[in-house]
Short mmCIF file of C-alpha atoms in Angstrom, two decimals:
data_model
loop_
_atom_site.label_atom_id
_atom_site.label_comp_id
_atom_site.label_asym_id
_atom_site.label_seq_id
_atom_site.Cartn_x
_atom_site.Cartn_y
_atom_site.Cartn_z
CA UNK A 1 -30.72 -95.98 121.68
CA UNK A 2 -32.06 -94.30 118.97
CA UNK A 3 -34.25 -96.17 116.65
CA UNK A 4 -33.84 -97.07 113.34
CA UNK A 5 -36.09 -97.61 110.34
CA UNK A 6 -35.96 -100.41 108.21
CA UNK A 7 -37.47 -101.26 105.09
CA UNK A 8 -37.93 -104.37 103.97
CA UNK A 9 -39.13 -105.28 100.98
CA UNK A 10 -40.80 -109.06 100.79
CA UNK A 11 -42.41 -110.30 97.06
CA UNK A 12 -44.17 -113.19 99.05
CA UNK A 13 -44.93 -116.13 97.20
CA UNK A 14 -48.34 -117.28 99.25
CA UNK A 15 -51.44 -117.54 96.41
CA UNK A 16 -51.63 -114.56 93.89
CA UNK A 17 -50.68 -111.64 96.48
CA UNK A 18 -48.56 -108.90 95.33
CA UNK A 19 -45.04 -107.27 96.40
CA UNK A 20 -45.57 -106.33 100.35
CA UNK A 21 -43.59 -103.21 101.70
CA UNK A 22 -43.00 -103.29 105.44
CA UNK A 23 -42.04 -100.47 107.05
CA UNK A 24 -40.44 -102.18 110.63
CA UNK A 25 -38.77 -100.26 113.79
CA UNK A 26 -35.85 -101.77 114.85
CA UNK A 27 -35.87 -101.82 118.65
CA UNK A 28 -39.57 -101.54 118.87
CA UNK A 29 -43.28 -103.35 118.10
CA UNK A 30 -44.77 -102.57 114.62
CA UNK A 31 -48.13 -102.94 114.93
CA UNK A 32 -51.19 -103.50 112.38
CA UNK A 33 -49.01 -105.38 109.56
CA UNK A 34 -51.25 -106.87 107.11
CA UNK A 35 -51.44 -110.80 106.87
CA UNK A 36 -51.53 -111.58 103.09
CA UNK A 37 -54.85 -113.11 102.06
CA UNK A 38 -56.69 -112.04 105.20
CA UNK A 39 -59.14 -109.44 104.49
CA UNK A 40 -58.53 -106.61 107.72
CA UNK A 41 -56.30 -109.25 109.36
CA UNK A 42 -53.24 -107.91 110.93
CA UNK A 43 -50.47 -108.51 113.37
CA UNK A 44 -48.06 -106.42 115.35
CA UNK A 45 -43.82 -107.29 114.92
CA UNK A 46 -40.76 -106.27 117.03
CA UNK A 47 -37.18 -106.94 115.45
CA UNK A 48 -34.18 -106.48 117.78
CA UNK A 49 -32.26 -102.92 117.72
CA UNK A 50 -29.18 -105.20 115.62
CA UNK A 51 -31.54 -107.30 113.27
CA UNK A 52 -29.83 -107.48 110.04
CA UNK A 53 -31.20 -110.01 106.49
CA UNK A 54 -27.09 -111.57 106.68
CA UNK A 55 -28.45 -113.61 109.13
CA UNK A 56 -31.14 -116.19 110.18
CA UNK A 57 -33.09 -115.74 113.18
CA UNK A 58 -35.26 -117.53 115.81
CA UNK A 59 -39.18 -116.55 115.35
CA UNK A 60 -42.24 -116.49 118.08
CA UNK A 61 -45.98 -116.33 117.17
CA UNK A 62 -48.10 -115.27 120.12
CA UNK A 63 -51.58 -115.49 120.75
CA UNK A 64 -53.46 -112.95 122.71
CA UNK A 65 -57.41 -113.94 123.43
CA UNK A 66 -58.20 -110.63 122.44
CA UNK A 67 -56.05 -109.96 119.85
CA UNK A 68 -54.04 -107.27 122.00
CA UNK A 69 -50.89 -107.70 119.43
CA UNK A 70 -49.22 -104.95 120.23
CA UNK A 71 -49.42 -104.90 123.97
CA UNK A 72 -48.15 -108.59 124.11
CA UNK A 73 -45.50 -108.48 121.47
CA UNK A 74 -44.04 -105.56 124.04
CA UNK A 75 -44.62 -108.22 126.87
CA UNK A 76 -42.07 -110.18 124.87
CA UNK A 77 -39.66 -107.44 123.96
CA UNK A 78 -37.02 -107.65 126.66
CA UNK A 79 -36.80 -111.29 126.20
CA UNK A 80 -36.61 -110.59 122.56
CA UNK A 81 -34.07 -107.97 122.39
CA UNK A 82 -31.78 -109.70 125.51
CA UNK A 83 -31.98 -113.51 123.54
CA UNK A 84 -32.40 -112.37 119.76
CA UNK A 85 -35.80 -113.21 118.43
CA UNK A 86 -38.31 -111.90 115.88
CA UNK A 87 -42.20 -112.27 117.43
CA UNK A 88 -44.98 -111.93 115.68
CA UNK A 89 -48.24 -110.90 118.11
CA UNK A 90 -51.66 -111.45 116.16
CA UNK A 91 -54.50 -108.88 115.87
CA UNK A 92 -57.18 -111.94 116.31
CA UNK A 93 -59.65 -111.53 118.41
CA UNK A 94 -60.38 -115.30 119.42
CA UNK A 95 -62.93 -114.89 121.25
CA UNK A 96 -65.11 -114.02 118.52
CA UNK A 97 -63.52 -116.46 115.77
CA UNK A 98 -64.64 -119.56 115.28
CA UNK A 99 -61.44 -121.95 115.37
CA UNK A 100 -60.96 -123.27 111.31
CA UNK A 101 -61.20 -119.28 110.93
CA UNK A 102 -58.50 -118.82 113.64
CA UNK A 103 -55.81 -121.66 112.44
CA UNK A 104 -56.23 -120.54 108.87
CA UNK A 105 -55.29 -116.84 109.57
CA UNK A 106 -52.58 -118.09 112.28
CA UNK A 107 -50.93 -120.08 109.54
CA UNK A 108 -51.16 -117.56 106.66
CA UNK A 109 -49.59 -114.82 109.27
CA UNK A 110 -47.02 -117.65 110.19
CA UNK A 111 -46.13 -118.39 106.38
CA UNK A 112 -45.76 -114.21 105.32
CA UNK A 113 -43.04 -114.22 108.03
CA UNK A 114 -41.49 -117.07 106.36
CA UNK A 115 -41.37 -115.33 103.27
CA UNK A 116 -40.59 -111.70 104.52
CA UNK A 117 -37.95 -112.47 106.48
CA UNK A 118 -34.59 -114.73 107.26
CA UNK A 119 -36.16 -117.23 109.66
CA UNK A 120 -34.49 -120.24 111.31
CA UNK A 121 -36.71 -123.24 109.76
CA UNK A 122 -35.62 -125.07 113.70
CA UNK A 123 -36.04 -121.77 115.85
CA UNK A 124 -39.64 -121.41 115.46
CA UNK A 125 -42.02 -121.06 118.47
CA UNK A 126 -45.33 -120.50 119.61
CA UNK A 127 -46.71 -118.55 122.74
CA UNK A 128 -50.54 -117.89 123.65
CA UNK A 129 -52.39 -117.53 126.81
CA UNK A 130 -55.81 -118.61 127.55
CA UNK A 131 -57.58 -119.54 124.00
CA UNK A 132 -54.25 -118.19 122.82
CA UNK A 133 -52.16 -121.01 124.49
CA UNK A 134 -55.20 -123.60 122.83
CA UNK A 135 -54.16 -121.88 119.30
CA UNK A 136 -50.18 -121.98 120.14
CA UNK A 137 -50.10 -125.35 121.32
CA UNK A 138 -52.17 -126.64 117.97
CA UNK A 139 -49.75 -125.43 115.26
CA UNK A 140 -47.39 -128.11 115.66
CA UNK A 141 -49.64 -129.89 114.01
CA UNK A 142 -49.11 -127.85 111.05
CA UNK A 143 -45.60 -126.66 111.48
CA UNK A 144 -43.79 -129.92 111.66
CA UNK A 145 -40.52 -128.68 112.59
CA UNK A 146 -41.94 -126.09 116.16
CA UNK A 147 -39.11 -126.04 118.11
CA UNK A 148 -41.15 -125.11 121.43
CA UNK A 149 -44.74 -124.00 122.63
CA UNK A 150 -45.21 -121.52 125.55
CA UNK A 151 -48.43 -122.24 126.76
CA UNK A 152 -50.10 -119.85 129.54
CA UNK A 153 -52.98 -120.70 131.37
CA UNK A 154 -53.96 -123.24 128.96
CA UNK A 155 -53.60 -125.74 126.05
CA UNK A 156 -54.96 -127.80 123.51
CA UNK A 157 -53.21 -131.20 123.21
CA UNK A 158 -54.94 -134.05 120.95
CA UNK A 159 -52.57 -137.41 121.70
CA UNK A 160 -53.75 -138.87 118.33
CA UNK A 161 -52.29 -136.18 116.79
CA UNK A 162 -48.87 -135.26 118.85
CA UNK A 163 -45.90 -136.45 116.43
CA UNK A 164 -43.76 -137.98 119.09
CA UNK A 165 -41.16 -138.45 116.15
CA UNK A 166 -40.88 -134.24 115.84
CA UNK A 167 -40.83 -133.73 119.94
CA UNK A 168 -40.51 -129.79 120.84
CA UNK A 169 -40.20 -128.10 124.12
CA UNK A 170 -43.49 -127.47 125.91
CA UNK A 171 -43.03 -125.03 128.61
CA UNK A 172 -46.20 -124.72 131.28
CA UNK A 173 -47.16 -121.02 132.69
CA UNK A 174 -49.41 -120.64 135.35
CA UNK A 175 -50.70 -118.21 137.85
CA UNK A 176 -50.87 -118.79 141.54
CA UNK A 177 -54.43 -118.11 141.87
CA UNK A 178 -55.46 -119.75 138.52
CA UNK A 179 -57.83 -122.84 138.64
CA UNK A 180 -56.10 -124.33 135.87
CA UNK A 181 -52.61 -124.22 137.18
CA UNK A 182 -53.06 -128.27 138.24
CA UNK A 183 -54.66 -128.83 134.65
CA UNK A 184 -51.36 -127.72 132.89
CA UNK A 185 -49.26 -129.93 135.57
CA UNK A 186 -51.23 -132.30 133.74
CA UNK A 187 -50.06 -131.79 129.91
CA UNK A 188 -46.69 -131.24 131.78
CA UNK A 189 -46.91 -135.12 132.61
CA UNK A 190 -48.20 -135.74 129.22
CA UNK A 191 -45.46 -134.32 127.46
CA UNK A 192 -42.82 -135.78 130.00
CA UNK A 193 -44.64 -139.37 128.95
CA UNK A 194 -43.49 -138.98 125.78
CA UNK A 195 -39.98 -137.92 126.65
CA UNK A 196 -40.71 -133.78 125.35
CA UNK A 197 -38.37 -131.31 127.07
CA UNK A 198 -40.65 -129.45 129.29
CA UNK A 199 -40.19 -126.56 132.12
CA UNK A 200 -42.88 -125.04 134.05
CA UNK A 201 -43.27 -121.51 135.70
CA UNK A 202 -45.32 -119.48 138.47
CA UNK A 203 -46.27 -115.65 138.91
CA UNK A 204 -48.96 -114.10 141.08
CA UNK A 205 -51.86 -114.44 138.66
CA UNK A 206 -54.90 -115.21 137.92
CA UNK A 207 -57.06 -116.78 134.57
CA UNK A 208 -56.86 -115.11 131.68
CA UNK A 209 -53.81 -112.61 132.48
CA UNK A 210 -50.29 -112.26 130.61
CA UNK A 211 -47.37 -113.14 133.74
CA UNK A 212 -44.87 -110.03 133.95
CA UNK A 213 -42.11 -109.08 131.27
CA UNK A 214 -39.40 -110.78 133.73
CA UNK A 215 -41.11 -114.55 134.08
CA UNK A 216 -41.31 -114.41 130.09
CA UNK A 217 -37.93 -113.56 129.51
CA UNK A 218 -37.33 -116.25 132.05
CA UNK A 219 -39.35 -119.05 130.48
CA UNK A 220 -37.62 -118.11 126.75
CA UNK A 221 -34.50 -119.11 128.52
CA UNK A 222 -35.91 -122.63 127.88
CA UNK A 223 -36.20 -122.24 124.60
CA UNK A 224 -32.82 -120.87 124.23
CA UNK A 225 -30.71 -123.05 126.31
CA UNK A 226 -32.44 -125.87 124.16
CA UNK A 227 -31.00 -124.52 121.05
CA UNK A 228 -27.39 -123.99 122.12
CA UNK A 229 -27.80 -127.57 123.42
CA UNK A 230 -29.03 -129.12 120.42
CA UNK A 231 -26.91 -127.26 118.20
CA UNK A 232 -28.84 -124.39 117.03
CA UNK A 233 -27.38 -121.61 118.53
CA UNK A 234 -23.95 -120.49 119.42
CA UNK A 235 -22.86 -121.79 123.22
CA UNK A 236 -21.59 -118.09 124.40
CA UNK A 237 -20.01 -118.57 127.52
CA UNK A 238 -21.09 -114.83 128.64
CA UNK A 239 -23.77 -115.10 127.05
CA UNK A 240 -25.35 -117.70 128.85
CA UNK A 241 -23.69 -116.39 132.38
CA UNK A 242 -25.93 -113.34 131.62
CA UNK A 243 -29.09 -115.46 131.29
CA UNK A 244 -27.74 -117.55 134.46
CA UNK A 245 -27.81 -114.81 136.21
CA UNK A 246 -30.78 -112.90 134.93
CA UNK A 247 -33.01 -115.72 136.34
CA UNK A 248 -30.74 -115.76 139.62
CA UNK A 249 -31.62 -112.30 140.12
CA UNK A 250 -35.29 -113.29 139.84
CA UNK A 251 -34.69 -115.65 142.55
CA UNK A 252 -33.19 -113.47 144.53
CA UNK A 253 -36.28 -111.22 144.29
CA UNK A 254 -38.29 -113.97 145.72
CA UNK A 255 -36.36 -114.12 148.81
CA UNK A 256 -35.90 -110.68 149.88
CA UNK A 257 -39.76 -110.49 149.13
CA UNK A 258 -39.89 -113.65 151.91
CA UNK A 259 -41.11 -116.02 149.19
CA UNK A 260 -38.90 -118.55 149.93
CA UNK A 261 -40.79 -121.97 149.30
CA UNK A 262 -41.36 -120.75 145.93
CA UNK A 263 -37.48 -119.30 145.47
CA UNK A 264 -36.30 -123.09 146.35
CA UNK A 265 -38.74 -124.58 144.01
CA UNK A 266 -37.86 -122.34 141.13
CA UNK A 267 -34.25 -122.69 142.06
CA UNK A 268 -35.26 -126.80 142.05
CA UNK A 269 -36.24 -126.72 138.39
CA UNK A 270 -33.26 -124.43 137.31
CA UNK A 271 -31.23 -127.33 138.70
CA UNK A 272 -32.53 -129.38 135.65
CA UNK A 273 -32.60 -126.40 133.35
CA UNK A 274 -29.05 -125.43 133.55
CA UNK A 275 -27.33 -129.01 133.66
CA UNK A 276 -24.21 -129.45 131.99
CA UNK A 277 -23.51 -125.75 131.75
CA UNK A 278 -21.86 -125.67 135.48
CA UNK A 279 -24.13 -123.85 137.75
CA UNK A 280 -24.99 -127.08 139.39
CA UNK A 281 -22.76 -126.08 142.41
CA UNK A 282 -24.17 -122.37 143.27
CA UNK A 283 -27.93 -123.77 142.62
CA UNK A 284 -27.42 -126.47 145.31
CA UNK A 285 -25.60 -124.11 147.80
CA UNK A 286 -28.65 -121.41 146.92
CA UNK A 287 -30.79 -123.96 147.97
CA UNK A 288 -29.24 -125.57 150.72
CA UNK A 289 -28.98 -121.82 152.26
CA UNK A 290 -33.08 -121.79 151.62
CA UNK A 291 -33.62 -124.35 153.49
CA UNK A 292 -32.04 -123.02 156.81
CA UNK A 293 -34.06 -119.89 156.39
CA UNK A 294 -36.78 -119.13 159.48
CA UNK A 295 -39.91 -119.36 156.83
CA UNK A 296 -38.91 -121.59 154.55
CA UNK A 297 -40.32 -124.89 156.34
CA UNK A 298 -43.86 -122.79 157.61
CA UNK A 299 -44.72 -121.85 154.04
CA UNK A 300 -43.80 -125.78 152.07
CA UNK A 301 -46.30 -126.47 155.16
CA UNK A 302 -48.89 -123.98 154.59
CA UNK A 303 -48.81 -124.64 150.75
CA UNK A 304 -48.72 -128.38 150.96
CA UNK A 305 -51.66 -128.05 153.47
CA UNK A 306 -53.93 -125.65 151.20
CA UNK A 307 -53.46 -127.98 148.42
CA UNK A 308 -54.69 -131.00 150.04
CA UNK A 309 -57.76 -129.26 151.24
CA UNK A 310 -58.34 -127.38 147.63
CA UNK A 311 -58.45 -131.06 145.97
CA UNK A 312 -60.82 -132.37 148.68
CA UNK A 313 -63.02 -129.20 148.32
CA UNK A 314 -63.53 -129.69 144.33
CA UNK A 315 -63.99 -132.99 144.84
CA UNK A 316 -66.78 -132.17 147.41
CA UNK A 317 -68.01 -129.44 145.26
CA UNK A 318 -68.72 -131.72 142.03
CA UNK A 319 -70.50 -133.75 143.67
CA UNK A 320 -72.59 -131.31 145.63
CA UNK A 321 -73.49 -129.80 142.37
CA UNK A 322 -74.41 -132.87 141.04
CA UNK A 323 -77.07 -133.87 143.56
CA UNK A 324 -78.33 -130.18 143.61
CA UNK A 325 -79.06 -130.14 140.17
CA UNK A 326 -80.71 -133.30 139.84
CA UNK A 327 -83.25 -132.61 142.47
CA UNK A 328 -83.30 -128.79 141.93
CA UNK A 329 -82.30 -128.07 145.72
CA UNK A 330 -83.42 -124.82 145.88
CA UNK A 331 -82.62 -124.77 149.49
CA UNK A 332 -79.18 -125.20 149.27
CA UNK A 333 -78.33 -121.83 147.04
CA UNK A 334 -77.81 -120.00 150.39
CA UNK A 335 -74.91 -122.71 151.36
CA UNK A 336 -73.57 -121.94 147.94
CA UNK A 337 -73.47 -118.04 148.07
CA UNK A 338 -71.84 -118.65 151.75
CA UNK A 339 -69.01 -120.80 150.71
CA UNK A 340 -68.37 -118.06 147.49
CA UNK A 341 -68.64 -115.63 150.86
CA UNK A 342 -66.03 -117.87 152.77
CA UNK A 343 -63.88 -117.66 149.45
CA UNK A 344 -63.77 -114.03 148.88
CA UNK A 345 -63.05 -113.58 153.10
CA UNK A 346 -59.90 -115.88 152.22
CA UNK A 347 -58.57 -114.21 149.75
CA UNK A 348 -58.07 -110.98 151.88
CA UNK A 349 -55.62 -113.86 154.24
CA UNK A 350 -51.84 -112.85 155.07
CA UNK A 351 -51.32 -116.72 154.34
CA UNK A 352 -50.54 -116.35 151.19
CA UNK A 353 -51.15 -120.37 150.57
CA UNK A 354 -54.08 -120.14 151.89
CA UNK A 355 -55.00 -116.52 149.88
CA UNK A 356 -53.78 -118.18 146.49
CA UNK A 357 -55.80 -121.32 147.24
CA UNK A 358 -59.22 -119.47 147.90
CA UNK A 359 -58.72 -117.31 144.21
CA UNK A 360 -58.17 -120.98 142.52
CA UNK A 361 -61.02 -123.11 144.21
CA UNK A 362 -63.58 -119.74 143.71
CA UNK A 363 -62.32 -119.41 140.17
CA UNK A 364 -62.50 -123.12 139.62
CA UNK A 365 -66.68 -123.17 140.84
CA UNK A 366 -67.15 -120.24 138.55
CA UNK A 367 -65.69 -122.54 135.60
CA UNK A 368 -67.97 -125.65 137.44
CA UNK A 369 -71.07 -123.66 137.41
CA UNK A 370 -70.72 -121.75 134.04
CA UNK A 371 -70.15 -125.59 132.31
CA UNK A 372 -72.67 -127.05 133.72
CA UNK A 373 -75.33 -123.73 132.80
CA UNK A 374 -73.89 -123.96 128.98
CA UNK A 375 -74.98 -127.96 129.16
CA UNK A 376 -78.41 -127.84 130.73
CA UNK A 377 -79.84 -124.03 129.70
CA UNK A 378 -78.92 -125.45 126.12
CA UNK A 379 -80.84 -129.13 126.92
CA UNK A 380 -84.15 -130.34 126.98
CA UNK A 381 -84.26 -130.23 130.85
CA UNK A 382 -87.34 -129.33 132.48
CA UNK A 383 -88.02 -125.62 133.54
CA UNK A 384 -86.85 -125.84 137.13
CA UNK A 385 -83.91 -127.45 136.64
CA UNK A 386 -82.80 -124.82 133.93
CA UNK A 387 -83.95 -121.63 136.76
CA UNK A 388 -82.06 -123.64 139.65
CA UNK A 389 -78.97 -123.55 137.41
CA UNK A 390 -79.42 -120.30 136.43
CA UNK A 391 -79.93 -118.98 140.11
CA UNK A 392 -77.23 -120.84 141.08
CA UNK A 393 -75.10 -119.14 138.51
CA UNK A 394 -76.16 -115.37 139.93
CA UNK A 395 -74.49 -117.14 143.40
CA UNK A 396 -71.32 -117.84 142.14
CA UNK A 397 -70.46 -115.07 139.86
CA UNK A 398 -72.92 -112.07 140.71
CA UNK A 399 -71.65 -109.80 137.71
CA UNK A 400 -72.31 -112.09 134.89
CA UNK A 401 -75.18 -111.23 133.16
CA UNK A 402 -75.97 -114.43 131.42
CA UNK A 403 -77.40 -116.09 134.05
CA UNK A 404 -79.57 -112.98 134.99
CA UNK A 405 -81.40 -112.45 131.77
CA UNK A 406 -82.10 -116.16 131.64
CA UNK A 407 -83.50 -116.33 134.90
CA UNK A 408 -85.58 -113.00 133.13
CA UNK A 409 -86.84 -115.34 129.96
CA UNK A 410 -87.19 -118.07 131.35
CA UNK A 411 -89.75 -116.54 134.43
CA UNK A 412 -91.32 -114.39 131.46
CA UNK A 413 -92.13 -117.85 129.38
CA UNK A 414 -93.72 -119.12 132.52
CA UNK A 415 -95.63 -116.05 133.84
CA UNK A 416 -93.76 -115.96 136.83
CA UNK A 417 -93.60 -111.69 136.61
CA UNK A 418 -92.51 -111.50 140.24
CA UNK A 419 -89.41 -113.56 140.18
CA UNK A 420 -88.69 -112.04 136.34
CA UNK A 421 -88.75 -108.31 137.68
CA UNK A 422 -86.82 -109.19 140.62
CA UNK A 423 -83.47 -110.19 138.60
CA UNK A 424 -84.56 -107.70 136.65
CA UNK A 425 -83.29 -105.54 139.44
CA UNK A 426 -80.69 -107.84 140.36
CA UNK A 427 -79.12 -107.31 137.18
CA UNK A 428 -79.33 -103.84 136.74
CA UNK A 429 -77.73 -103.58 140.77
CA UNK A 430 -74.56 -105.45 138.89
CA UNK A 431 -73.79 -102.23 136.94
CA UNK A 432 -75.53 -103.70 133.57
CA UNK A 433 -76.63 -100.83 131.17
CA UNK A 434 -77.46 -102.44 127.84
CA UNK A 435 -81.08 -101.18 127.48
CA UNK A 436 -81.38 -102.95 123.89
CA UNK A 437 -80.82 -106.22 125.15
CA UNK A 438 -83.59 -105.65 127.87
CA UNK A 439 -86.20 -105.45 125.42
CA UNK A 440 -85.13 -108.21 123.31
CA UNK A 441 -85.44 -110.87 126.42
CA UNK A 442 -86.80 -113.87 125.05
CA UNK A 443 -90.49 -114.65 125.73
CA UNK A 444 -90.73 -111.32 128.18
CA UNK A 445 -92.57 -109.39 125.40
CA UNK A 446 -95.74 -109.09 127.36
CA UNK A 447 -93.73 -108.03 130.37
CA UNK A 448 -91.44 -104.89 128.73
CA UNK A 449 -95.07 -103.72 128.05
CA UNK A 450 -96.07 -103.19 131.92
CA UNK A 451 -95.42 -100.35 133.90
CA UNK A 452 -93.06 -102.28 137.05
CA UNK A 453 -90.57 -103.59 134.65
CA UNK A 454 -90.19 -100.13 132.62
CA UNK A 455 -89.81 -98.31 135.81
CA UNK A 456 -87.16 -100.51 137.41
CA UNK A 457 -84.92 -99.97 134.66
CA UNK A 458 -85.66 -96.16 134.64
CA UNK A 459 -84.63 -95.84 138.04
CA UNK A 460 -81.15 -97.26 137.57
CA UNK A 461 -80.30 -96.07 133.84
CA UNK A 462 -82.18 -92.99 133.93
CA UNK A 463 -84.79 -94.05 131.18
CA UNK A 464 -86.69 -96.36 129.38
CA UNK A 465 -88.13 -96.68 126.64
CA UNK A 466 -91.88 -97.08 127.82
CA UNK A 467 -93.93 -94.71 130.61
CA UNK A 468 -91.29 -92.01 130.84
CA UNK A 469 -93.90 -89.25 129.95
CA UNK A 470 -96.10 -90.81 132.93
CA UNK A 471 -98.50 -92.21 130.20
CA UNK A 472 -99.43 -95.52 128.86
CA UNK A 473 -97.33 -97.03 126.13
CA UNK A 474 -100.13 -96.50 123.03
CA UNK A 475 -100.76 -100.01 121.36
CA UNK A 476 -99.76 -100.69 118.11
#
């Protein structure tokens, strides 16, 4: 269909801005829309092909960690154009934001929506993943009447706070191979606690990455089906036949891709999802005709299994870490590189339980290890304790250059040249090229000044910057 231009002209009414002209595609994402009041802050919009002002419409702010507003908002388009929403993706890099920045520009992007265009006061929703999620599931708190929170990966959830006398759907995304996916089971009990519609949802995934176009249009189904329910939306027969059988089709996907544990349990919580709109019959004979299939019985075992064990293991690996860092236990950073070894062998499984469950439990010791190095590298803690850490660190995750160039300062302070110019190479071996940072190592001035530490980085970026002529650096 072809697209069409449409100009909108909003005289918003937020401080002492000006008339705003917004040029928006109908049918397609308009990116880098200024937020009023927010110097160089923008955000990218997509309006379905029929969006017309004669009408009010449902609204969803999403969150990207960083600030990828364009390429999420389109992540959201099918949903958007198939169910009839307005989204609004920010340009906010969160990442490098610190938080009261990141609320105030979320909420001034949130309130020059309100004013640009015909918004449904009760059809307004948030979606983030990651930091994103932490941001979407925080505006409530500001936005009285949210009407749902997608939350991916993550979320931020203060119980003092949470109005239980404004509830609003709370729907849980998480990837397979994602540490946190038993962490957002958690705020999925929370918000059942307090008697909050809530639905949860699984792709093939990891931390920090956006689930495909057809589990979002899938989860915004929840949102929907909410509003015809309560009210807020027309209750189209065909209409909601075609989302019915949208999310049957997904199911059917599973199944002819063998994933048939995890067809049954998504057919399981569609059971609860579609009550009262009569598809209670054809989910229970879908499932029932799951249950005889040759596979279905092996793989509830396999996962039930690998979760058992994955709890055990991060139970044994807090404490572990724990007793290694109190004594220092060198000796025991070789068991730790093996069992990242084990890990990565297990991903590479055809058990797919057992393939999801190695991602999770290596993913959830990189997010064990990196807490623990922000707490003691930033303490008072004696020398050795703050290099075991920090050696410990290069085990787990061997491409993160934090721990590397601490190891660096920290042998520099000491004297300890050897062990300094030997993750010194380490690091470099990762693929690390900043040169700059290499001379600005804390307490390794005396060290950038010999001839071993200028030629190790020479031989894996080509250069440095002293001894490349063959001749002593000349002193100031």
């Amino acid at each position: 269909m072809k697209k069409l231009l449409l100009v909108i002209i909003a005289f918003l009414t937020l401080g002492n801005l000006h008339a705003q002209e917004f040029r928006i595609i109908k049918g397609g994402v308009t990116d880098s829309l200024p937020i009023p009041g927010m110097s160089n802050k923008t955000y990218a919009f997509y309006a379905p092909t029929n969006y017309t002002t004669h009408r009010k419409w449902p609204v969803v702010f999403v969150f990207d960690p960083k600030g990828r507003g364009s390429t999420t908002a389109n992540l959201f388009r099918k949903a958007a154009e198939e169910q009839q929403y307005l989204v609004a993706s920010a340009n906010i890099d969160l990442k490098a934001e610190p938080i009261d920045s990141i609320v105030k520009t979320a909420t001034a992007m949130m309130n020059s929506i309100f004013s640009a265009f015909p918004i449904d006061p009760v059809q307004v929703y948030t979606a983030g993943m990651g930091e994103g999620a932490q941001v979407a599931s925080a505006l409530p708190l500001f936005y009285k009447q949210m009407a749902g929170v997608m939350a991916i990966g993550n979320s931020f959830v203060n119980r003092e706070y949470v109005d239980k006398s404004n509830p609003y759907m709370f729907i849980a995304i998480a990837g397979d191979k994602d540490y946190m996916v038993y962490e957002m089971e958690e705020y999925l009990r929370f918000f059942d606690d307090l008697d909050f519609r809530t639905d949860v949802y699984y792709f093939d995934g990891k931390e920090d990455q956006w689930p495909e176009t057809a589990v979002i249009s899938n989860a915004m189904t929840g949102f929907t089906l909410e509003a015809i329910k309560k009210g807020n939306r027309v209750a189209d027969k065909d209409f909601i036949q075609k989302l019915y059988q949208n999310e049957i089709g997904y199911t059917e996907q599973l199944v002819r891709t063998r994933n048939y544990y995890e067809a049954y349990e998504k057919l399981d919580r569609m059971e609860d999802k579609y009550e009262d709109f009569g598809f209670e019959d054809d989910i229970e004979d879908r499932m029932k005709e799951l249950k005889k299939t040759n596979g279905y019985r092996s793989q509830r075992r396999d996962f039930r299994q690998a979760v058992t064990f994955e709890k055990e293991q991060q139970g044994y690996y807090e404490y572990t870490l724990r007793t290694d860092v109190m004594t220092a236990n060198f000796q025991n950073i070789g068991w730790w590189a093996y069992q990242v070894d084990e890990l990565e062998k297990l991903k590479k499984s055809s058990n797919e339980a057992k393939s999801n469950m190695a991602y999770r439990l290596h993913g959830y010791l990189d997010f064990l290890t990196k807490r623990k190095f922000d707490v003691i590298v930033n303490s008072d803690a004696p020398i050795d304790i703050k290099i075991f850490m920090s050696v410990l660190r290069t085990a787990i995750n061997k491409d993160d250059p934090e721990a590397y160039l601490k190891i660096i300062s920290l042998a520099g302070s000491d004297g300890d040249y050897e062990t300094a110019l030997l993750y010194l190479e380490d690091l470099l071996k990762t693929g690390y090229s900043n040169m700059e940072a290499l001379y600005n190592i804390e307490g390794t001035l005396d060290l950038q000044f010999t001839r071993e530490y200028n030629e190790i980085i020479k031989k894996y970026l080509g250069e440095s910057k002293f001894y490349n002529d063959g001749k002593e650096p000349e002193e100031n």
